[in-house]
CSV table of C-alpha atoms in Angstrom, one decimal:
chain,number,residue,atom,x,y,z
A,6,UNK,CA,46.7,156.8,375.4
A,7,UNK,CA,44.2,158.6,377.2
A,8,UNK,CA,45.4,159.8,381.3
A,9,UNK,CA,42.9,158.0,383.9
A,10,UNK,CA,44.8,159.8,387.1
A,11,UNK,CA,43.5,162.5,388.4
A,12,UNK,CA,40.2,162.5,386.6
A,13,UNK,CA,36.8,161.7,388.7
A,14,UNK,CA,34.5,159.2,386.9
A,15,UNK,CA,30.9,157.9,388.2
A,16,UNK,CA,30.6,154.1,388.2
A,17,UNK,CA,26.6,153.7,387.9
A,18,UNK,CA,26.3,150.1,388.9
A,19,UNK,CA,29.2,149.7,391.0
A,20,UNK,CA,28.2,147.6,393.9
A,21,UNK,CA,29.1,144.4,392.4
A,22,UNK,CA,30.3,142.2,389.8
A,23,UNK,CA,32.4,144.0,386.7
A,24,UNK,CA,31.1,147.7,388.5
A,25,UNK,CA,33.2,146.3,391.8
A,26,UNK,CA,36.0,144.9,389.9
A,27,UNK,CA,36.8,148.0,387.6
A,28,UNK,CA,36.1,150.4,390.9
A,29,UNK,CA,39.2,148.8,392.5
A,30,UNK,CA,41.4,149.0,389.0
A,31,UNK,CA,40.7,152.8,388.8
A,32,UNK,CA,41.5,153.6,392.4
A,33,UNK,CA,44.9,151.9,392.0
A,34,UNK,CA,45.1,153.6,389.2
A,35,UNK,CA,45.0,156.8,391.0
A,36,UNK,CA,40.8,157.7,389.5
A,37,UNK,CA,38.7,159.8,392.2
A,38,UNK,CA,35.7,157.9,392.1
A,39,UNK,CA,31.6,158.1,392.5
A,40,UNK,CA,29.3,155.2,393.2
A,41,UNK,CA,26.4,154.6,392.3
A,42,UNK,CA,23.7,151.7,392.9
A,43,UNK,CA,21.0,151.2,395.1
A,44,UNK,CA,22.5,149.4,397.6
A,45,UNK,CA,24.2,151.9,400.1
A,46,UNK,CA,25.9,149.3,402.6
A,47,UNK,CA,27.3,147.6,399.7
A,48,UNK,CA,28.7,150.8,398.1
A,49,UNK,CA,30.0,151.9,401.0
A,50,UNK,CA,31.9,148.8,402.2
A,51,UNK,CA,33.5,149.1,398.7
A,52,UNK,CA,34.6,152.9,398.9
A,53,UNK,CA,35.9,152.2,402.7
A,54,UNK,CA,37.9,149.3,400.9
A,55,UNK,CA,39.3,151.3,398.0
A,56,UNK,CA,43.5,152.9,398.2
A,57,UNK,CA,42.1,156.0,396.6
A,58,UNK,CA,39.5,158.6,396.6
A,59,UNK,CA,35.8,157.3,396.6
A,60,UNK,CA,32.3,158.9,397.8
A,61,UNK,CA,29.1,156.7,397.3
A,62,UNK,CA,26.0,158.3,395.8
A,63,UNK,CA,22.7,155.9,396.0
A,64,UNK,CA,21.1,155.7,392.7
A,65,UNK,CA,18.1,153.6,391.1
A,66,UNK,CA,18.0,154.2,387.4
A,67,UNK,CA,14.4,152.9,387.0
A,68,UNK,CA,13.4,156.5,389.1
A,69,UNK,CA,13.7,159.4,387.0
A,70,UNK,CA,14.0,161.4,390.3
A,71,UNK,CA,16.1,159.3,392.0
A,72,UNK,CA,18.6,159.8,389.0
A,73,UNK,CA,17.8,163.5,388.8
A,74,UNK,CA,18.5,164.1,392.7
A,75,UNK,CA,21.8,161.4,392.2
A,76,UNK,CA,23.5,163.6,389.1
A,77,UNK,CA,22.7,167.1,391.1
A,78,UNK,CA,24.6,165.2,394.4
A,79,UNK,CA,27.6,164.1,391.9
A,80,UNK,CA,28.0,167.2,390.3
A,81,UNK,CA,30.7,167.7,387.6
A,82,UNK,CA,32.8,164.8,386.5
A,83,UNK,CA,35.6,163.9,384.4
A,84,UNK,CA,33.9,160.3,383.1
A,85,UNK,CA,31.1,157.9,383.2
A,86,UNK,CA,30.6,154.7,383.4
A,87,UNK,CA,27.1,152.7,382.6
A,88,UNK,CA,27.6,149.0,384.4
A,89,UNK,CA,24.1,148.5,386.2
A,90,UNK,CA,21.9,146.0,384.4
A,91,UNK,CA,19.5,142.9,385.8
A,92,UNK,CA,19.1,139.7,383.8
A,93,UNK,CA,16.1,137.4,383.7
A,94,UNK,CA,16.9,134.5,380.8
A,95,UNK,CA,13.4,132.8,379.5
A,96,UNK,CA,12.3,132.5,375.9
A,97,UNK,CA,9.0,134.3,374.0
A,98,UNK,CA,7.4,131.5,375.0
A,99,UNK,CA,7.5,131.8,378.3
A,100,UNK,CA,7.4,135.8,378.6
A,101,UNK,CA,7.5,137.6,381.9
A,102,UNK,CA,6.3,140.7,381.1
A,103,UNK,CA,7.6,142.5,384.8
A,104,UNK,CA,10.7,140.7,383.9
A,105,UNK,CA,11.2,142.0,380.7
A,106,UNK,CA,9.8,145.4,381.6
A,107,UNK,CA,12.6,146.0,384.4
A,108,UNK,CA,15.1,144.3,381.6
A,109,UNK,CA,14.4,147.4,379.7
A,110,UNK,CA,13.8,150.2,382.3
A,111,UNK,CA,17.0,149.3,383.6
A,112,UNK,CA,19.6,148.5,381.1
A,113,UNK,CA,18.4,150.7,378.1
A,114,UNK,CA,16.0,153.6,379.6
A,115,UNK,CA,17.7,153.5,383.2
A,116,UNK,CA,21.2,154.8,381.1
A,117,UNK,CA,19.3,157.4,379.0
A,118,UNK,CA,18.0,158.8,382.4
A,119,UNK,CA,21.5,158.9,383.6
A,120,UNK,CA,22.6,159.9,380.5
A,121,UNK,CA,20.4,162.8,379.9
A,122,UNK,CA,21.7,164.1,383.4
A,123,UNK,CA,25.4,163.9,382.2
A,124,UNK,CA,25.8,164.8,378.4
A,125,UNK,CA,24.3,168.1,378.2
A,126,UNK,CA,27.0,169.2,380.7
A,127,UNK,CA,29.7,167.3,378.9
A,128,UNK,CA,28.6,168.8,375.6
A,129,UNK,CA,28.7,172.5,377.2
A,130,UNK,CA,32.0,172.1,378.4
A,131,UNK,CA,33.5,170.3,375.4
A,132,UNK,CA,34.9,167.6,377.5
A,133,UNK,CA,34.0,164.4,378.9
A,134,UNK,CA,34.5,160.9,378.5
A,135,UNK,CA,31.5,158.4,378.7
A,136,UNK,CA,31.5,154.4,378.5
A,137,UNK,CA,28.5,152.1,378.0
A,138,UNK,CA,28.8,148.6,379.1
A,139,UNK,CA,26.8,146.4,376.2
A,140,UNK,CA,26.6,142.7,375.7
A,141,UNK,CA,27.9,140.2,373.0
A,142,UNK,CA,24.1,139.5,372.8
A,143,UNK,CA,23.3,142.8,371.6
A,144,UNK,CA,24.4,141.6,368.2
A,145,UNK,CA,21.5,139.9,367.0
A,146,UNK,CA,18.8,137.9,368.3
A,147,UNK,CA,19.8,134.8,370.6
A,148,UNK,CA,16.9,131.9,371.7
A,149,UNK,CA,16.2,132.8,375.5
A,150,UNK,CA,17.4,136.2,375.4
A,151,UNK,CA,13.9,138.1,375.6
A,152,UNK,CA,14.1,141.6,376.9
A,153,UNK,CA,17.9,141.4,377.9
A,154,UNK,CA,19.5,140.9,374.5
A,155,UNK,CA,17.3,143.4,372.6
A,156,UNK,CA,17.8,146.1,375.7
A,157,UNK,CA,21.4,145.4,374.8
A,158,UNK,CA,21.4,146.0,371.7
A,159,UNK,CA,19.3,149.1,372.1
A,160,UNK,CA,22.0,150.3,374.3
A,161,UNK,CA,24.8,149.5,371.7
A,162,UNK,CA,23.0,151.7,369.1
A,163,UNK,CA,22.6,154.4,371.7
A,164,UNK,CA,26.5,154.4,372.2
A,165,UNK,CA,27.1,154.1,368.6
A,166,UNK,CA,24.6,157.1,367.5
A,167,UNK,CA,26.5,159.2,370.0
A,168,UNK,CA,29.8,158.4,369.0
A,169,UNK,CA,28.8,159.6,365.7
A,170,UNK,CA,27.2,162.7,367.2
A,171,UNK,CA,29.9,163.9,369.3
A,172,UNK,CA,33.2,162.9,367.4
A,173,UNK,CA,35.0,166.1,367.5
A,174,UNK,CA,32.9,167.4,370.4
A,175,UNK,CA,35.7,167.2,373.3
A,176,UNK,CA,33.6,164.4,374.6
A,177,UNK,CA,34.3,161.0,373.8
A,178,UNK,CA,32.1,157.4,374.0
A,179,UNK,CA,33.1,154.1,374.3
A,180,UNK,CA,31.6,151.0,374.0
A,181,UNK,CA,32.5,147.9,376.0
A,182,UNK,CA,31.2,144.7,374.9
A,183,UNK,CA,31.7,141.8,377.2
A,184,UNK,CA,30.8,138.0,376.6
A,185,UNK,CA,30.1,136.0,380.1
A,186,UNK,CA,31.4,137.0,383.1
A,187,UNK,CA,31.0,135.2,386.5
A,188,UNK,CA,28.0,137.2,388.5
A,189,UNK,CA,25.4,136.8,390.4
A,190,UNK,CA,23.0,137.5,387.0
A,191,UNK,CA,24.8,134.7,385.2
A,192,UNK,CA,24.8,132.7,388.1
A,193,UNK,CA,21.0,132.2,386.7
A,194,UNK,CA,22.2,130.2,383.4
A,195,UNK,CA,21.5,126.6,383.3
A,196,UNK,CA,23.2,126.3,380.5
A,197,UNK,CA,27.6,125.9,379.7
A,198,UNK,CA,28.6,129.9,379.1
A,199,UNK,CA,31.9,129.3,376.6
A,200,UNK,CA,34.9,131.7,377.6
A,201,UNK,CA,33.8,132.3,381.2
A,202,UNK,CA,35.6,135.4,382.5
A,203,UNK,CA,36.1,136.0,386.0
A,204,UNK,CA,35.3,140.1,386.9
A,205,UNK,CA,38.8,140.8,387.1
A,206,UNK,CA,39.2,139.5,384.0
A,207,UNK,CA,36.8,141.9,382.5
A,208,UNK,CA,37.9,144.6,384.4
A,209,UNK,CA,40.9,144.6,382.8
A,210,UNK,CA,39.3,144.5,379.1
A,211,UNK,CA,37.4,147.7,380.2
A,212,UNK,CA,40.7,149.1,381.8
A,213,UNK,CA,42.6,148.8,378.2
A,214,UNK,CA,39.5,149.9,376.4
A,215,UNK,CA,39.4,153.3,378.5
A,216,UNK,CA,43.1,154.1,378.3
A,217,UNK,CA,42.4,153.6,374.3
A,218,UNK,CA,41.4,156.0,372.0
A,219,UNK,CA,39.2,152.9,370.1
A,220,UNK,CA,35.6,153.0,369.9
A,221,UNK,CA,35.0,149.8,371.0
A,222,UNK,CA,36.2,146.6,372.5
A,223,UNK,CA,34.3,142.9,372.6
A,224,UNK,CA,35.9,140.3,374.5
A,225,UNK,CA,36.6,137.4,374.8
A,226,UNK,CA,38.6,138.3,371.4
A,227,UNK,CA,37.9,134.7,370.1
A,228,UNK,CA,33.9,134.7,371.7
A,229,UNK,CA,33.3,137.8,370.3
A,230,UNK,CA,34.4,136.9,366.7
A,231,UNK,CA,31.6,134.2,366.8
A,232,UNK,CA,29.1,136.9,367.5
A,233,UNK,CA,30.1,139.6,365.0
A,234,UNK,CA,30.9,137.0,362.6
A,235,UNK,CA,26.8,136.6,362.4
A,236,UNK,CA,25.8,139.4,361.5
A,237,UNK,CA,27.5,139.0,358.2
A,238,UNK,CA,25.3,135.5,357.7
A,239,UNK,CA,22.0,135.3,355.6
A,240,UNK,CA,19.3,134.7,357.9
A,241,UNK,CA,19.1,131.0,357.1
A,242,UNK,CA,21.9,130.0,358.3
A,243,UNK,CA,22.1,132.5,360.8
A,244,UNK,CA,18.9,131.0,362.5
A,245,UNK,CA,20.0,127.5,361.9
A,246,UNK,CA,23.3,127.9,363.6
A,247,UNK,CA,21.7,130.0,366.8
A,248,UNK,CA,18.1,129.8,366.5
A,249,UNK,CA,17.9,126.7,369.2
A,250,UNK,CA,14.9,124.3,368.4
């Protein structure tokens, strides 16, 4: 089981939402904490409510020099966290290109800017722990799911290529993979979202997933087996089943 207390992690994308809700779980457990979004009043009403250690750091990971100037005021840290993310849902045929641009800047390129700030340290040292936050989406392909589903998945594969990279390296990556969770993003759905956690809820997933030595955790356990389960189906039924009209 791998020691949280004592260790300093930065939460990028901690302001709200699952970022807020695992913020509090690590201060109780006793983590030194950095946050990160762009909100600052936010961050800071957060740290000022927190039993432990906490220091915000104003981030937006669509600015490569805003990310730059954020990892140089951080410094060294023990872990990492990827949480931020935006959500627009609309299908290809009614495209938002802004929309699905900032889907994209954000959840994928916005984490290989942090990223790239981050690793290279971790790698020199031969010791770090970083966690990426994916989506049950990321899967395969989902009706209505253009720009944040494939950024998701993009982001999965970036986790798993540097699991595979750095096993053995002192520096390890996880991969969280949540289903719904209550927020202001899904707060957009018009549509029923099956196994509906509540931040907390989630919180705790990512809380057993980091004390883990696993790779990876999806959850809801039953929701996610309906999502992994696909990709094992021919693309005919595959597309019946989830392909909508």
């Amino acid at each position: 089981m791998r020691k949280l207390s004592g260790k300093t992690y930065w939460l990028v994308g901690a302001s709200e939402g699952l970022g807020r809700a695992l913020a509090e779980k690590l201060s109780k457990a006793g983590v030194s904490l950095v946050l990160s979004a762009r909100n600052a009043d936010s961050l800071q009403a957060l740290a000022d409510g927190l039993p432990g250690d906490a220091r915000i750091v104003t981030c937006d990971v669509s600015d490569r020099a805003s990310v730059v100037a954020a990892a140089e005021q951080v410094g060294e840290v023990d872990g990492l966290v990827f949480l931020a993310g935006v959500y627009w849902p609309f299908p290809a045929q009614d495209w938002d290109a802004e929309q699905t641009e900032a889907m994209f800047d954000v959840n994928l390129t916005g984490a290989a800017r942090v990223l790239g700030q981050v690793v290279p340290k971790m790698v020199a040292r031969k010791s770090g722990h970083i966690v990426i936050t994916g989506s049950l989406s990321g899967y395969r392909g989902l009706p209505g799911a253009i720009g944040y589903a494939s950024s998701k998945a993009g982001l999965m594969h970036l986790a798993e290529s540097m699991h595979c990279d750095l096993r053995g390296s002192g520096v390890d990556v996880q991969l969280a993979v949540p289903g719904f969770i209550r927020t202001r993003l899904t707060d957009k759905n018009n549509f029923t979202m099956p196994f509906l956690m509540e931040p907390d809820q989630a919180a705790d997933e990512m809380m057993t997933l980091m004390r883990s030595n696993s790779f990876q955790r999806a959850f809801p356990k039953l929701f996610s087996l309906v999502f992994r389960g696909g990709n094992f189906l021919p693309d005919w039924a595959y597309y019946r089943i989830f392909g909508g009209k």
